[in-house]
XYZ file of C-alpha atoms in Angstrom:
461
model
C 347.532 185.677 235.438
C 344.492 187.137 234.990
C 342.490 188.858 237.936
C 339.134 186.450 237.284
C 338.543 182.789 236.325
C 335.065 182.105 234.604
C 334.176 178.338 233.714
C 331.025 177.498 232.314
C 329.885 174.181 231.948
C 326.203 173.591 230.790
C 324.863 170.016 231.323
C 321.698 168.799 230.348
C 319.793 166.610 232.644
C 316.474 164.775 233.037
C 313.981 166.692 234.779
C 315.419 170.042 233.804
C 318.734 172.275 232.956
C 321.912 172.242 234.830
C 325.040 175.008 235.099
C 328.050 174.316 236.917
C 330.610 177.269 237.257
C 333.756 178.468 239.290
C 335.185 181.848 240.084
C 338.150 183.159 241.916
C 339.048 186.570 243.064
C 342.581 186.347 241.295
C 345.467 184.795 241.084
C 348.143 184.561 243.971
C 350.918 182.068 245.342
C 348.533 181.420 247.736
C 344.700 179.478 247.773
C 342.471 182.336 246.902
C 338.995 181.851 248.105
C 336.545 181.074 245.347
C 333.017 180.676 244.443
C 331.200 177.331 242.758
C 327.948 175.723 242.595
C 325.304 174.382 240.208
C 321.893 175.965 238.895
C 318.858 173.986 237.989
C 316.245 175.324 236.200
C 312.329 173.922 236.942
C 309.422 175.029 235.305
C 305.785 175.612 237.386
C 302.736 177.042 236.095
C 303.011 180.488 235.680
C 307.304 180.677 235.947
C 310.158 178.779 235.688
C 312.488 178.601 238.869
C 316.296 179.011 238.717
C 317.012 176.678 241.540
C 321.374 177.855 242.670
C 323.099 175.809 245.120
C 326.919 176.717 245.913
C 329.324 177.481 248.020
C 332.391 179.667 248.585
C 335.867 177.698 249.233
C 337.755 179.022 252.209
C 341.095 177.664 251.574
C 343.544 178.978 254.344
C 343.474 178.307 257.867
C 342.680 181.776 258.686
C 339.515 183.659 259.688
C 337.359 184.766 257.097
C 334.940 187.426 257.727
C 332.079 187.271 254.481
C 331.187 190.662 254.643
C 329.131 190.705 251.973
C 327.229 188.365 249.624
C 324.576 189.571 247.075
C 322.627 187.484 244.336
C 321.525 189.137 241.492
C 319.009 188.076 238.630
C 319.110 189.865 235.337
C 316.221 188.949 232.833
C 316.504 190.624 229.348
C 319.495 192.809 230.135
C 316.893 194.674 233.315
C 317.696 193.134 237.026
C 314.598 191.450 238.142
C 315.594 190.374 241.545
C 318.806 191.732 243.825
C 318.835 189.643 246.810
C 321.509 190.290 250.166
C 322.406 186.230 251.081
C 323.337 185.750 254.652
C 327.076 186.599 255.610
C 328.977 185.331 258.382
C 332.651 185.036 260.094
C 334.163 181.650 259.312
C 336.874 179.805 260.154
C 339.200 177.966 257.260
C 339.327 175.545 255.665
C 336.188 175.668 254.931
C 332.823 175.827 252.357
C 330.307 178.200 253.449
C 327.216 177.106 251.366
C 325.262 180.149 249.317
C 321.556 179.023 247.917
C 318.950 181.473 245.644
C 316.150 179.977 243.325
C 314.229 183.590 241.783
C 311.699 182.870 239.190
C 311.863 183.784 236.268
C 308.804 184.587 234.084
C 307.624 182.115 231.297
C 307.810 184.900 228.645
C 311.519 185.521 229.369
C 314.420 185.401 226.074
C 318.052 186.069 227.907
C 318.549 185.554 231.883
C 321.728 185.707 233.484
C 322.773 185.073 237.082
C 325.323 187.997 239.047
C 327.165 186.349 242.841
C 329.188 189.360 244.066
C 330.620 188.896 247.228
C 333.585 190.649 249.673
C 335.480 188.754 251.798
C 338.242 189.879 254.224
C 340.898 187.600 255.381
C 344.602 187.788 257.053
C 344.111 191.733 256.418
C 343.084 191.202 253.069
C 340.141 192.181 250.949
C 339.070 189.637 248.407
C 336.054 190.831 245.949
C 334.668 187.881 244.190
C 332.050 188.110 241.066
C 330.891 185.123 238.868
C 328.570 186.401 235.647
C 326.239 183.205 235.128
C 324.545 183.392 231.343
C 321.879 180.773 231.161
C 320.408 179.080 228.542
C 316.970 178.642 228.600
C 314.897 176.053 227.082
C 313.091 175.925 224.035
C 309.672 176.740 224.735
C 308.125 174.761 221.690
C 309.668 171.572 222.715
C 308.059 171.930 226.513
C 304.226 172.402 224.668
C 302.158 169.817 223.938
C 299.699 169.730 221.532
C 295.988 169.557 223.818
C 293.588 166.493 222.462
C 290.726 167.597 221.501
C 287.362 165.474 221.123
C 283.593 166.102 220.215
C 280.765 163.315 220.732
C 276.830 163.289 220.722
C 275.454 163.340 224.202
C 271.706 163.748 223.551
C 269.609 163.714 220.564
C 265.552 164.343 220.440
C 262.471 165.210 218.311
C 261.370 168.523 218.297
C 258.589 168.709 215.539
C 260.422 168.057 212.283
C 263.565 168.972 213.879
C 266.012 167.087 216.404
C 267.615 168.830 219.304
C 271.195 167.859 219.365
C 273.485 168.352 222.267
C 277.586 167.950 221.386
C 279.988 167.692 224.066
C 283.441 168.999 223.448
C 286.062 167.648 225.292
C 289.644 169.005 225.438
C 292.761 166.905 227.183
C 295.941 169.395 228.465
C 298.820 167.139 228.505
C 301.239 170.032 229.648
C 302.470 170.613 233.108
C 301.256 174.088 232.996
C 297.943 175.658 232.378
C 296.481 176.245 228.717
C 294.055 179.196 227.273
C 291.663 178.846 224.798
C 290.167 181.443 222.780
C 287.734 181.881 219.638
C 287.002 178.013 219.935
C 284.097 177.428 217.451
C 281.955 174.207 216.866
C 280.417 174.270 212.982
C 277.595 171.899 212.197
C 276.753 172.795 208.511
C 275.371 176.333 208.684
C 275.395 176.855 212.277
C 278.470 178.289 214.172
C 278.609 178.061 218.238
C 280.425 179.549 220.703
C 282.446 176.452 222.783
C 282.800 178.136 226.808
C 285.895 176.368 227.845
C 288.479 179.122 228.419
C 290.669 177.424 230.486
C 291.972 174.074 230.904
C 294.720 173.065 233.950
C 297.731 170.855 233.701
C 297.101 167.434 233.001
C 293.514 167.782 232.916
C 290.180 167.784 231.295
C 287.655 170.174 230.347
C 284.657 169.695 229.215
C 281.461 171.937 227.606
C 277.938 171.112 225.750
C 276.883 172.757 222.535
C 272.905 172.818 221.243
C 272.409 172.568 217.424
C 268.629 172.358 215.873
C 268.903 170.061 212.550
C 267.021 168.331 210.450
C 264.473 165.311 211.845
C 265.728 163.472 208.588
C 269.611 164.216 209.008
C 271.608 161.118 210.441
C 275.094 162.383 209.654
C 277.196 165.145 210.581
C 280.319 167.076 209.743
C 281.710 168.881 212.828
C 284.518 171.518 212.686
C 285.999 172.463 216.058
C 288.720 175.400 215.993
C 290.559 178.092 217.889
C 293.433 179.283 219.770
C 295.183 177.710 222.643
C 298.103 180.051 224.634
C 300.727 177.599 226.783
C 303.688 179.025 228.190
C 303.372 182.381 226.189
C 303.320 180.780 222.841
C 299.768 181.047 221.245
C 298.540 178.096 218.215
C 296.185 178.174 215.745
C 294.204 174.944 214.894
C 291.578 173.132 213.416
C 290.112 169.814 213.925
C 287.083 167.841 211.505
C 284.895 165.172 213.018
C 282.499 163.190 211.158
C 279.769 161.363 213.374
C 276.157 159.335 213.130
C 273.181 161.366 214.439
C 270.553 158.616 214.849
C 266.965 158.498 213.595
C 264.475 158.642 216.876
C 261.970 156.328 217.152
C 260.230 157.305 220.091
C 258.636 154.444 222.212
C 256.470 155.694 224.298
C 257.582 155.331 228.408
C 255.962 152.762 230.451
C 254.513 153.826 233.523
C 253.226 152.752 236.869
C 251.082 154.748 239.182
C 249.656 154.533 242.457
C 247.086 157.124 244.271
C 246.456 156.760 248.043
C 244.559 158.433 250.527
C 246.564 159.955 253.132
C 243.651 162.287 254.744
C 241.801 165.381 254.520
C 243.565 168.680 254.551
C 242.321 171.749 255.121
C 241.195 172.432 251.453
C 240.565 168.883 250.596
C 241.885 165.770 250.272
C 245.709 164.578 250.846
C 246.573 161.810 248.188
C 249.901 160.176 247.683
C 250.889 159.914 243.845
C 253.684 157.366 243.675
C 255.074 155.306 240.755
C 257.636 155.211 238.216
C 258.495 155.951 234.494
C 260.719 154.029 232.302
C 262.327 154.683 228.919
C 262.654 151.724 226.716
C 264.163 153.659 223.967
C 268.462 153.433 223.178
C 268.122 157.129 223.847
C 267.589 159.380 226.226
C 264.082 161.065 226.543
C 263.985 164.563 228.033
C 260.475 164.780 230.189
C 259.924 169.052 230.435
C 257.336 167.645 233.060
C 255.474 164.999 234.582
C 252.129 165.863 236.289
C 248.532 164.339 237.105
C 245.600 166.324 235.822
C 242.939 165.758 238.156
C 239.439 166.813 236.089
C 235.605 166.795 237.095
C 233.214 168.317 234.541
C 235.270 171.636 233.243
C 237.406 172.289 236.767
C 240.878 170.901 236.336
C 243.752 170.818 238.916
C 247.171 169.951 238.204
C 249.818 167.847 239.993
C 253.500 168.005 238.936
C 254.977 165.404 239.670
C 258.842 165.762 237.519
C 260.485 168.494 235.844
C 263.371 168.565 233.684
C 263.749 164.893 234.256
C 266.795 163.266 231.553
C 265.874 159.206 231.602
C 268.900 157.450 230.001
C 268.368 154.197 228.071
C 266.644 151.502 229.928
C 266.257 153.248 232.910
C 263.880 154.819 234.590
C 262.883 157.588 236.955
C 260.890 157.491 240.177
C 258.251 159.948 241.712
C 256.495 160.186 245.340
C 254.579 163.272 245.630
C 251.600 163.805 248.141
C 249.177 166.704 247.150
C 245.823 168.205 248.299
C 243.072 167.533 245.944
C 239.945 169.797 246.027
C 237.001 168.852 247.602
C 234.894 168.975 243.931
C 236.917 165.999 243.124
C 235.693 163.638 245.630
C 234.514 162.171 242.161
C 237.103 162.171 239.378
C 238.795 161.387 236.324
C 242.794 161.536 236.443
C 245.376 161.418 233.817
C 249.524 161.179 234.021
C 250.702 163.644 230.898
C 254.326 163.517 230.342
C 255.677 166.474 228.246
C 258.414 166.088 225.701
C 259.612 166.432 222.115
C 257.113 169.177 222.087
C 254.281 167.596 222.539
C 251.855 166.081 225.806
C 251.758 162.404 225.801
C 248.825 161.067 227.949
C 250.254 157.525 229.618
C 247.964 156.551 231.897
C 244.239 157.266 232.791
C 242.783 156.050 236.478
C 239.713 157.285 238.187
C 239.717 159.217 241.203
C 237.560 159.520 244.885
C 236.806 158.586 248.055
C 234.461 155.847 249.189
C 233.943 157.357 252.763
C 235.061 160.370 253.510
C 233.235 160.455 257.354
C 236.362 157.640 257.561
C 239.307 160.630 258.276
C 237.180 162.727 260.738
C 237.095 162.045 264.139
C 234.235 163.163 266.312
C 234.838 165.957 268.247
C 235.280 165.830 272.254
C 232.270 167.435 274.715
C 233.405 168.969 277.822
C 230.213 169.889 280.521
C 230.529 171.632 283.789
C 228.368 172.591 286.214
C 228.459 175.006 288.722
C 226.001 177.526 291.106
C 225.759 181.556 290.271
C 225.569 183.242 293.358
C 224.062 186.068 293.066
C 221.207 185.045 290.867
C 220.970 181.370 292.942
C 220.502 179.437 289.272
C 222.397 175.984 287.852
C 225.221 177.456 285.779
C 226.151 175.155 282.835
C 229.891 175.811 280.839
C 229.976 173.494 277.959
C 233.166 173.207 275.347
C 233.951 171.318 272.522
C 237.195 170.464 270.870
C 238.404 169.229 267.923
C 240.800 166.852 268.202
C 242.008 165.905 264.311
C 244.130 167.724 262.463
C 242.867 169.806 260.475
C 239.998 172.230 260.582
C 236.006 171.120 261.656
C 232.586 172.529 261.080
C 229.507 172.098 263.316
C 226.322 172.612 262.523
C 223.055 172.762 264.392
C 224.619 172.424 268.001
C 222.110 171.970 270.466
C 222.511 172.424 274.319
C 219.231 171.161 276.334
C 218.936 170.464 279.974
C 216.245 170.745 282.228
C 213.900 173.281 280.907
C 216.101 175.498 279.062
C 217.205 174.451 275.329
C 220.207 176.443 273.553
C 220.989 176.707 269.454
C 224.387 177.800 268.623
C 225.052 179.272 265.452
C 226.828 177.346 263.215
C 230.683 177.538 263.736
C 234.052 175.959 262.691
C 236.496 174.858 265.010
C 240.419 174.662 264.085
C 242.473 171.639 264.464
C 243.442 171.144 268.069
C 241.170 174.062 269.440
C 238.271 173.940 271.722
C 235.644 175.706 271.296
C 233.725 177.659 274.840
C 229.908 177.908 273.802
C 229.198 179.870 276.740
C 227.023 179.333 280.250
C 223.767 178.372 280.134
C 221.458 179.428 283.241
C 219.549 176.825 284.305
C 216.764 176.702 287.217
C 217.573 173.374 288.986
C 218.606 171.707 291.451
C 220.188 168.600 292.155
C 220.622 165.661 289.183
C 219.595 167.175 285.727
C 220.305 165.171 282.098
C 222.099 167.611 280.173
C 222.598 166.630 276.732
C 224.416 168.049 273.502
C 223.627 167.458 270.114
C 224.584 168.334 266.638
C 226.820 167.228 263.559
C 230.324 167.904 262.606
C 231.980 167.505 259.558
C 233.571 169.283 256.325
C 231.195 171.843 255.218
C 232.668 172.387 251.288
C 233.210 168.611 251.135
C 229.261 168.509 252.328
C 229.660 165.445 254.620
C 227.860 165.983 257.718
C 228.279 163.492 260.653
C 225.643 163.229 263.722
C 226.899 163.460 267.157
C 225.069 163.330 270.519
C 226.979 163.925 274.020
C 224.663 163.280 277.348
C 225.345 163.221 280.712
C 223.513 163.601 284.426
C 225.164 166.836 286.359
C 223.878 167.274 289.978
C 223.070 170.692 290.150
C 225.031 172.100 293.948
């Protein structure tokens, strides 16, 4: 008989390809130990996996010492993969199980699988080796063709031209990654780079493409093509689309705006801008920007309220911005200006001011102490003031007079939360003496001036 025994039996299964095969060392009068098992081959992303499960028969009731076991994958007639499998000493009858799943690269055309083992039993030396060809799969049956899909996502006036954003959408039905490459979108004349590269398994990928056309132009022919790469295998292709670009109307958004006093600042008034803008056209309007331009005479001041702002169809976007407005505008004349389809569109025009500005500032706080110098034997008065809102004070024509003496201070401001130290004032008295401080306080660039008098009896020690 002869020394080996190869069977190969290839079955195909769901899910992926199956081997069965048997080997024996040789042929005797007596059970030889021998080597069977199945291989199932699965396919990932980047490989597929030879997945072996078998075991060697050990027939005799004898000791078996598996002195060696080796796995061996050969891909294109070059070993990939040599693996030692774990050995042992067993005792018959008996299977001792043998496992090895390699993987094998997509781009692979011939892959065979090598079990070489040496066994020594009852003083004998059995070398087994099985020689496993396996058939791969056909790669062009495993790829699926990817879906591929372009559709208008935004379309707007520019001048006598419409901006026109396309969004091209590609579907990977494959249980591996795909790669595309030189994927074009044509409209007419114009040719555009598409930056999807790469699109997962059973996924989507999506990119947007500009194209400037015509403002008159309400149809389109749209040529997508390219490359796509799956499982080493690389496919041309080409795909037309015809689609409606619609004429744009543009009704102009409706607005609401409020403007409220929230204070005074430091370099003029805090107002509130709050309100909304709606678009009641079946498209969407792009604002570039929102802003209130706040104007008196030929001085100007901006507000921005939105930028870059997409409002879909019937919606509408809100704003809530609070902003210093300069003290020149305590008058004014403001207007909302939304920007888009190249243009400013004035939507609303509201005046501007403050009925009483003396409202926000509170009066400052007088502090007066009195003590005795010792050396010179004179009424010592320490006066302070402090400003207690938040945000900077001026005072103006402070006056400090008790007794005889009467002090100007020069005129000063005082920061928000500070107090101010005016210095002593030398006074020749004794006992109760009137002391009395007097000026205004108020915004100096805003020119609103508030009076303020402070008076109190001090008993002089």
């Amino acid at each position: 008989m002869p020394r080996g025994l190869l069977l190969l039996i290839l079955l195909l299964l769901a899910g992926g390809y199956f081997f069965f095969f048997h080997g024996s060392g040789g042929s005797s009068p007596y059970a030889l130990p021998s080597i069977s098992g199945t291989a199932k081959i699965v396919r990932g992303s980047n490989a597929y996996t030879l997945v072996y499960s078998g075991k060697i028969h050990l027939p005799q009731s004898v000791e078996y010492n598996i002195a060696k076991l080796t796995a061996s994958l050969l891909v294109d007639g070059v070993p990939l993969k040599t693996q030692p499998l774990p050995t042992s000493v067993v005792k018959g009858p008996s299977d001792y199980p043998i496992s090895f799943s390699p993987n094998i690269p997509l781009n692979a055309h011939a892959v065979s699988l090598r079990i070489d083992a040496n066994i020594v039993a009852g003083g004998k030396d059995y070398g087994l080796s099985v020689d496993i060809p396996v058939a791969l799969p056909d790669k062009s049956l495993l790829v699926k063709d990817p879906s591929f899909d372009v559709f208008l996502s935004s379309v707007r006036l520019t001048g006598s031209s419409k901006a026109v954003t396309l969004v091209v959408g590609v579907y990977n039905p494959n249980d591996s990654d795909i790669s595309l490459s030189d994927l074009k979108l044509t409209l007419g004349n114009a040719t555009e780079d598409v930056p999807i590269q790469t699109v997962p398994k059973d996924s989507h990928a999506s990119a947007s493409v500009d194209f400037t056309i015509p403002a008159n132009v309400t149809t389109a022919h749209v040529v997508l093509s390219g490359k796509y790469t799956a499982s080493g295998q690389t496919y041309s292709f080409s795909r037309s689309f015809d689609m409606n670009i619609p004429d744009v109307p543009v009704s102009e958004p409706r607005v609401s705006i409020s403007a409220m006093y929230a204070g005074i600042s430091a370099n003029g008034y805090s107002v509130k801008f709050a309100g909304s803008i709606a678009n009641p056209n079946d498209f969407p309007i792009v604002l570039d920007s929102l802003r209130v331009v706040v104007s008196s005479g030929d001085v100007s001041q901006d507000v921005n309220l939105l930028s870059n702002k997409t409002i879909l169809p019937d919606s509408n976007a809100e704003f809530s911005k609070t902003s210093t407005v300069l003290f020149v505008f305590s008058r004014a004349t403001a207007k909302l200006v939304a920007h888009y389809n190249g243009a400013d569109h004035v939507l609303a025009t509201f005046p501007i001011g403050v009925a009483n500005p003396a409202s926000f500032i509170s009066a400052p706080s007088v502090e007066l102490n009195v003590g005795r110098d010792t050396n010179s034997g004179l009424c010592v008065f320490d006066p302070k003031i402090t400003n207690n809102n938040s945000f900077s004070i001026d005072l103006n024509g402070v006056v400090l007079s008790a007794a005889d003496v009467t002090k100007h201070y020069d005129n000063t401001s005082v920061a928000n939360g500070k107090t101010l130290d005016l210095g002593t004032v030398d006074v020749n008295a004794s006992g109760a003496v009137v002391a009395t401080i007097s000026g205004e306080y108020g915004i100096k660039n805003l020119g609103v001036w508030i009076p303020f008098t402070f008076a109190t009896e001090l008993n002089c020690p």
